[in-house]
Amino acid sequence: MTECKAAMNRRNAYLITAALALLSVSPALAAPAVDHNREFQACLTLAEKRPTEALESAQTWLNRGGGDHARLCQALALFHKGDFTTAGARLEELAPVLGKDDPKAGASILGRAGWAWLRAGDNVRAERAYSRALALQPDDVDLLIDRAIARAETERFWDAVADLDAALKKDPRRPEAYLYRAAAHKALANDRQAMADIDRALELRPGDPDALLLRANIKAQAGNLPGAREDWSQIVRNTPNSAAAKTAQANLDRSARAPAPAPAAKGDAKGAAAPAKP
């Protein structure tokens, strides 16, 4: 699964929208001297770009009545700062508060908590957060995909496949879901199913470097080195600045250095000694 894991920031837009909706009706944040909607938007923008400054700004806002929304901004700033453990814990604490009257908002915050725990390396807590989120929004395709990643990280590949099956049943045009399922099937040695999922992912997202890289790796493991080299070369040629291209180039270099089969017990042109006989 880690071979094709992409950054999971797709929940940001709804998280901001949902929190702003809650903010607009919260009586605790009604102080006329502070435009809390504006503070929240500015704080979230700052959290992504300059998280250390955002922490200070959120604390100032908290002192001026920012309440749980200021704490949410602090948690997101900690996430962007790289303190994933603290961010995950705070987001989990805030989810039932800010999501009390809006299950979708609560699920969105728990989804970000799950991602924080994944980044922290605590895959068990990540899965738990995603499961709590899915209890609030059982039809959320993104959450099913995210939980599948957490499950795959703990090598529960069949459980990951089950989540991805459910996600694709709800939305069969999600190339990343096919790709993640292909990676899970590869881990389970179901190469035929993995290749079928990769083909579908490439139909939906032609030339995707992560899909090509996974396909090349399966080909190489099956002994089809020419086919693997073709895919690696395509990645390097078409997406030279991608992370997949870096891996593909390393694989190309490694395969180029692989010694060609040679007749046994013969020296080279310079008269090198033949391998010792047993």
GROMACS .gro file of C-alpha atoms in nm:
model
  278
    1MET     CA    1   0.000   0.000   0.000
    2THR     CA    2   0.283   0.240   0.075
    3GLU     CA    3   0.403   0.207  -0.285
    4CYS     CA    4   0.119   0.423  -0.412
    5LYS     CA    5   0.008   0.625  -0.110
    6ALA     CA    6  -0.056   0.988  -0.199
    7ALA     CA    7  -0.095   1.285   0.030
    8MET     CA    8  -0.446   1.291   0.175
    9ASN     CA    9  -0.553   1.654   0.198
   10ARG     CA   10  -0.886   1.612   0.023
   11ARG     CA   11  -1.090   1.670   0.341
   12ASN     CA   12  -0.958   2.024   0.396
   13ALA     CA   13  -1.220   2.206   0.191
   14TYR     CA   14  -1.515   2.052   0.371
   15LEU     CA   15  -1.346   2.085   0.709
   16ILE     CA   16  -1.321   2.461   0.658
   17THR     CA   17  -1.676   2.494   0.524
   18ALA     CA   18  -1.829   2.285   0.802
   19ALA     CA   19  -1.640   2.465   1.074
   20LEU     CA   20  -1.743   2.802   0.936
   21ALA     CA   21  -2.105   2.691   0.931
   22LEU     CA   22  -2.081   2.590   1.295
   23LEU     CA   23  -1.902   2.912   1.376
   24SER     CA   24  -2.178   3.127   1.230
   25VAL     CA   25  -2.438   2.985   1.470
   26SER     CA   26  -2.227   2.948   1.783
   27PRO     CA   27  -2.352   3.182   2.059
   28ALA     CA   28  -2.022   3.144   2.246
   29LEU     CA   29  -1.846   3.328   1.964
   30ALA     CA   30  -2.088   3.620   1.933
   31ALA     CA   31  -1.859   3.894   2.068
   32PRO     CA   32  -1.906   4.186   1.827
   33ALA     CA   33  -1.550   4.311   1.871
   34VAL     CA   34  -1.405   4.006   1.692
   35ASP     CA   35  -1.494   3.879   1.346
   36HIS     CA   36  -1.454   3.510   1.427
   37ASN     CA   37  -1.531   3.393   1.075
   38ARG     CA   38  -1.249   3.608   0.942
   39GLU     CA   39  -1.018   3.499   1.224
   40PHE     CA   40  -1.084   3.133   1.147
   41GLN     CA   41  -1.023   3.163   0.774
   42ALA     CA   42  -0.704   3.361   0.830
   43CYS     CA   43  -0.582   3.118   1.095
   44LEU     CA   44  -0.637   2.812   0.875
   45THR     CA   45  -0.454   2.974   0.584
   46LEU     CA   46  -0.165   3.063   0.814
   47ALA     CA   47  -0.162   2.711   0.962
   48GLU     CA   48  -0.077   2.561   0.623
   49LYS     CA   49   0.188   2.816   0.530
   50ARG     CA   50   0.347   2.919   0.861
   51PRO     CA   51   0.223   2.684   1.135
   52THR     CA   52   0.441   2.828   1.412
   53GLU     CA   53   0.292   3.173   1.357
   54ALA     CA   54  -0.054   3.018   1.335
   55LEU     CA   55  -0.012   2.865   1.681
   56GLU     CA   56   0.064   3.208   1.825
   57SER     CA   57  -0.221   3.368   1.632
   58ALA     CA   58  -0.465   3.099   1.745
   59GLN     CA   59  -0.362   3.147   2.108
   60THR     CA   60  -0.425   3.521   2.079
   61TRP     CA   61  -0.761   3.450   1.918
   62LEU     CA   62  -0.841   3.196   2.191
   63ASN     CA   63  -0.776   3.464   2.453
   64ARG     CA   64  -1.023   3.687   2.268
   65GLY     CA   65  -1.303   3.430   2.275
   66GLY     CA   66  -1.211   3.205   1.983
   67GLY     CA   67  -1.314   2.897   2.179
   68ASP     CA   68  -1.308   2.552   2.020
   69HIS     CA   69  -1.257   2.693   1.672
   70ALA     CA   70  -0.933   2.853   1.783
   71ARG     CA   71  -0.837   2.517   1.933
   72LEU     CA   72  -0.919   2.350   1.602
   73CYS     CA   73  -0.685   2.590   1.426
   74GLN     CA   74  -0.416   2.510   1.682
   75ALA     CA   75  -0.459   2.138   1.616
   76LEU     CA   76  -0.430   2.189   1.240
   77ALA     CA   77  -0.125   2.411   1.287
   78LEU     CA   78   0.035   2.134   1.494
   79PHE     CA   79  -0.044   1.892   1.211
   80HIS     CA   80   0.127   2.113   0.953
   81LYS     CA   81   0.415   2.170   1.193
   82GLY     CA   82   0.472   1.794   1.205
   83ASP     CA   83   0.355   1.728   1.561
   84PHE     CA   84   0.116   1.459   1.444
   85THR     CA   85   0.067   1.286   1.779
   86THR     CA   86  -0.050   1.600   1.957
   87ALA     CA   87  -0.258   1.705   1.657
   88GLY     CA   88  -0.431   1.366   1.639
   89ALA     CA   89  -0.519   1.370   2.008
   90ARG     CA   90  -0.656   1.725   1.995
   91LEU     CA   91  -0.859   1.663   1.682
   92GLU     CA   92  -1.017   1.356   1.839
   93GLU     CA   93  -1.109   1.564   2.144
   94LEU     CA   94  -1.263   1.839   1.932
   95ALA     CA   95  -1.461   1.614   1.695
   96PRO     CA   96  -1.752   1.534   1.930
   97VAL     CA   97  -1.770   1.898   2.042
   98LEU     CA   98  -1.766   2.067   1.703
   99GLY     CA   99  -1.959   1.783   1.545
  100LYS     CA  100  -2.227   1.760   1.810
  101ASP     CA  101  -2.497   1.900   1.582
  102ASP     CA  102  -2.331   1.818   1.250
  103PRO     CA  103  -2.220   1.454   1.205
  104LYS     CA  104  -2.053   1.537   0.876
  105ALA     CA  105  -1.832   1.797   1.041
  106GLY     CA  106  -1.746   1.556   1.320
  107ALA     CA  107  -1.656   1.287   1.068
  108SER     CA  108  -1.438   1.531   0.874
  109ILE     CA  109  -1.242   1.626   1.186
  110LEU     CA  110  -1.202   1.259   1.281
  111GLY     CA  111  -1.082   1.192   0.928
  112ARG     CA  112  -0.805   1.447   0.972
  113ALA     CA  113  -0.727   1.292   1.312
  114GLY     CA  114  -0.689   0.956   1.139
  115TRP     CA  115  -0.446   1.104   0.891
  116ALA     CA  116  -0.249   1.262   1.177
  117TRP     CA  117  -0.220   0.923   1.348
  118LEU     CA  118  -0.109   0.765   1.019
  119ARG     CA  119   0.163   1.028   0.986
  120ALA     CA  120   0.260   0.964   1.348
  121GLY     CA  121   0.300   0.593   1.270
  122ASP     CA  122   0.018   0.487   1.500
  123ASN     CA  123  -0.189   0.287   1.253
  124VAL     CA  124  -0.410   0.134   1.522
  125ARG     CA  125  -0.529   0.474   1.643
  126ALA     CA  126  -0.563   0.585   1.282
  127GLU     CA  127  -0.800   0.299   1.206
  128ARG     CA  128  -0.994   0.369   1.525
  129ALA     CA  129  -1.040   0.734   1.426
  130TYR     CA  130  -1.155   0.640   1.078
  131SER     CA  131  -1.398   0.384   1.220
  132ARG     CA  132  -1.547   0.650   1.449
  133ALA     CA  133  -1.581   0.879   1.148
  134LEU     CA  134  -1.749   0.607   0.944
  135ALA     CA  135  -1.995   0.546   1.227
  136LEU     CA  136  -2.107   0.905   1.165
  137GLN     CA  137  -2.086   0.892   0.784
  138PRO     CA  138  -2.100   0.527   0.674
  139ASP     CA  139  -2.134   0.612   0.304
  140ASP     CA  140  -1.829   0.839   0.289
  141VAL     CA  141  -1.607   0.698   0.014
  142ASP     CA  142  -1.301   0.900   0.120
  143LEU     CA  143  -1.320   0.763   0.473
  144LEU     CA  144  -1.345   0.406   0.345
  145ILE     CA  145  -1.036   0.461   0.130
  146ASP     CA  146  -0.848   0.621   0.418
  147ARG     CA  147  -0.933   0.338   0.658
  148ALA     CA  148  -0.820   0.087   0.397
  149ILE     CA  149  -0.480   0.255   0.396
  150ALA     CA  150  -0.460   0.235   0.775
  151ARG     CA  151  -0.556  -0.133   0.765
  152ALA     CA  152  -0.300  -0.210   0.496
  153GLU     CA  153  -0.030  -0.041   0.703
  154THR     CA  154  -0.091  -0.306   0.972
  155GLU     CA  155  -0.086  -0.578   0.701
  156ARG     CA  156  -0.459  -0.643   0.730
  157PHE     CA  157  -0.480  -0.658   0.355
  158TRP     CA  158  -0.808  -0.848   0.326
  159ASP     CA  159  -0.977  -0.591   0.552
  160ALA     CA  160  -0.829  -0.317   0.333
  161VAL     CA  161  -0.968  -0.490   0.024
  162ALA     CA  162  -1.311  -0.507   0.191
  163ASP     CA  163  -1.311  -0.131   0.252
  164LEU     CA  164  -1.197  -0.061  -0.103
  165ASP     CA  165  -1.462  -0.297  -0.243
  166ALA     CA  166  -1.722  -0.098  -0.052
  167ALA     CA  167  -1.579   0.234  -0.170
  168LEU     CA  168  -1.575   0.127  -0.535
  169LYS     CA  169  -1.927  -0.009  -0.511
  170LYS     CA  170  -2.039   0.339  -0.408
  171ASP     CA  171  -1.816   0.520  -0.658
  172PRO     CA  172  -1.661   0.302  -0.931
  173ARG     CA  173  -1.471   0.593  -1.086
  174ARG     CA  174  -1.208   0.644  -0.817
  175PRO     CA  175  -0.867   0.559  -0.968
  176GLU     CA  176  -0.686   0.584  -0.634
  177ALA     CA  177  -0.918   0.321  -0.486
  178TYR     CA  178  -0.833   0.079  -0.767
  179LEU     CA  179  -0.466   0.154  -0.717
  180TYR     CA  180  -0.474   0.100  -0.341
  181ARG     CA  181  -0.667  -0.223  -0.393
  182ALA     CA  182  -0.409  -0.334  -0.648
  183ALA     CA  183  -0.134  -0.275  -0.392
  184ALA     CA  184  -0.325  -0.480  -0.134
  185HIS     CA  185  -0.376  -0.763  -0.382
  186LYS     CA  186  -0.006  -0.751  -0.471
  187ALA     CA  187   0.077  -0.794  -0.102
  188LEU     CA  188  -0.157  -1.094  -0.096
  189ALA     CA  189   0.019  -1.240  -0.405
  190ASN     CA  190  -0.298  -1.195  -0.610
  191ASP     CA  191  -0.106  -1.054  -0.905
  192ARG     CA  192  -0.377  -1.117  -1.164
  193GLN     CA  193  -0.632  -0.917  -0.963
  194ALA     CA  194  -0.372  -0.651  -0.892
  195MET     CA  195  -0.299  -0.608  -1.263
  196ALA     CA  196  -0.671  -0.584  -1.341
  197ASP     CA  197  -0.709  -0.306  -1.085
  198ILE     CA  198  -0.403  -0.124  -1.221
  199ASP     CA  199  -0.547  -0.142  -1.573
  200ARG     CA  200  -0.872   0.011  -1.447
  201ALA     CA  201  -0.685   0.284  -1.261
  202LEU     CA  202  -0.493   0.369  -1.578
  203GLU     CA  203  -0.815   0.381  -1.779
  204LEU     CA  204  -0.945   0.644  -1.540
  205ARG     CA  205  -0.613   0.826  -1.502
  206PRO     CA  206  -0.395   0.755  -1.808
  207GLY     CA  207  -0.022   0.764  -1.749
  208ASP     CA  208  -0.050   0.777  -1.370
  209PRO     CA  209   0.310   0.729  -1.250
  210ASP     CA  210   0.217   0.545  -0.931
  211ALA     CA  211   0.005   0.296  -1.126
  212LEU     CA  212   0.283   0.243  -1.379
  213LEU     CA  213   0.537   0.197  -1.101
  214LEU     CA  214   0.325  -0.066  -0.929
  215ARG     CA  215   0.269  -0.245  -1.260
  216ALA     CA  216   0.641  -0.239  -1.335
  217ASN     CA  217   0.724  -0.386  -0.996
  218ILE     CA  218   0.478  -0.670  -1.048
  219LYS     CA  219   0.625  -0.738  -1.392
  220ALA     CA  220   0.980  -0.738  -1.253
  221GLN     CA  221   0.889  -0.980  -0.975
  222ALA     CA  222   0.727  -1.209  -1.233
  223GLY     CA  223   1.050  -1.210  -1.436
  224ASN     CA  224   0.928  -0.977  -1.711
  225LEU     CA  225   1.219  -0.733  -1.687
  226PRO     CA  226   1.175  -0.587  -2.039
  227GLY     CA  227   0.813  -0.502  -1.959
  228ALA     CA  228   0.913  -0.351  -1.627
  229ARG     CA  229   1.183  -0.140  -1.790
  230GLU     CA  230   0.931  -0.014  -2.043
  231ASP     CA  231   0.704   0.110  -1.763
  232TRP     CA  232   0.992   0.260  -1.563
  233SER     CA  233   1.116   0.441  -1.872
  234GLN     CA  234   0.770   0.580  -1.941
  235ILE     CA  235   0.750   0.719  -1.588
  236VAL     CA  236   1.089   0.890  -1.615
  237ARG     CA  237   1.007   1.026  -1.961
  238ASN     CA  238   0.658   1.158  -1.889
  239THR     CA  239   0.676   1.265  -1.522
  240PRO     CA  240   1.048   1.329  -1.457
  241ASN     CA  241   0.991   1.534  -1.142
  242SER     CA  242   0.764   1.287  -0.964
  243ALA     CA  243   0.864   1.072  -0.669
  244ALA     CA  244   0.773   0.769  -0.881
  245ALA     CA  245   1.027   0.882  -1.143
  246LYS     CA  246   1.304   0.884  -0.884
  247THR     CA  247   1.221   0.525  -0.787
  248ALA     CA  248   1.180   0.422  -1.151
  249GLN     CA  249   1.520   0.565  -1.243
  250ALA     CA  250   1.682   0.382  -0.954
  251ASN     CA  251   1.522   0.059  -1.073
  252LEU     CA  252   1.641   0.123  -1.429
  253ASP     CA  253   1.996   0.185  -1.306
  254ARG     CA  254   1.987  -0.126  -1.090
  255SER     CA  255   1.858  -0.343  -1.372
  256ALA     CA  256   2.125  -0.206  -1.607
  257ARG     CA  257   2.396  -0.313  -1.363
  258ALA     CA  258   2.256  -0.664  -1.329
  259PRO     CA  259   2.516  -0.909  -1.463
  260ALA     CA  260   2.424  -1.091  -1.782
  261PRO     CA  261   2.430  -1.474  -1.768
  262ALA     CA  262   2.772  -1.608  -1.865
  263PRO     CA  263   2.904  -1.955  -1.948
  264ALA     CA  264   3.018  -2.135  -1.639
  265ALA     CA  265   3.389  -2.186  -1.556
  266LYS     CA  266   3.533  -1.948  -1.818
  267GLY     CA  267   3.769  -1.658  -1.759
  268ASP     CA  268   3.736  -1.318  -1.923
  269ALA     CA  269   3.937  -1.180  -2.216
  270LYS     CA  270   4.212  -1.064  -1.982
  271GLY     CA  271   4.270  -1.413  -1.855
  272ALA     CA  272   4.088  -1.384  -1.526
  273ALA     CA  273   4.079  -1.708  -1.332
  274ALA     CA  274   3.779  -1.931  -1.374
  275PRO     CA  275   3.549  -1.977  -1.075
  276ALA     CA  276   3.676  -2.241  -0.839
  277LYS     CA  277   3.529  -2.583  -0.880
  278PRO     CA  278   3.351  -2.737  -0.587
   0.00000   0.00000   0.00000
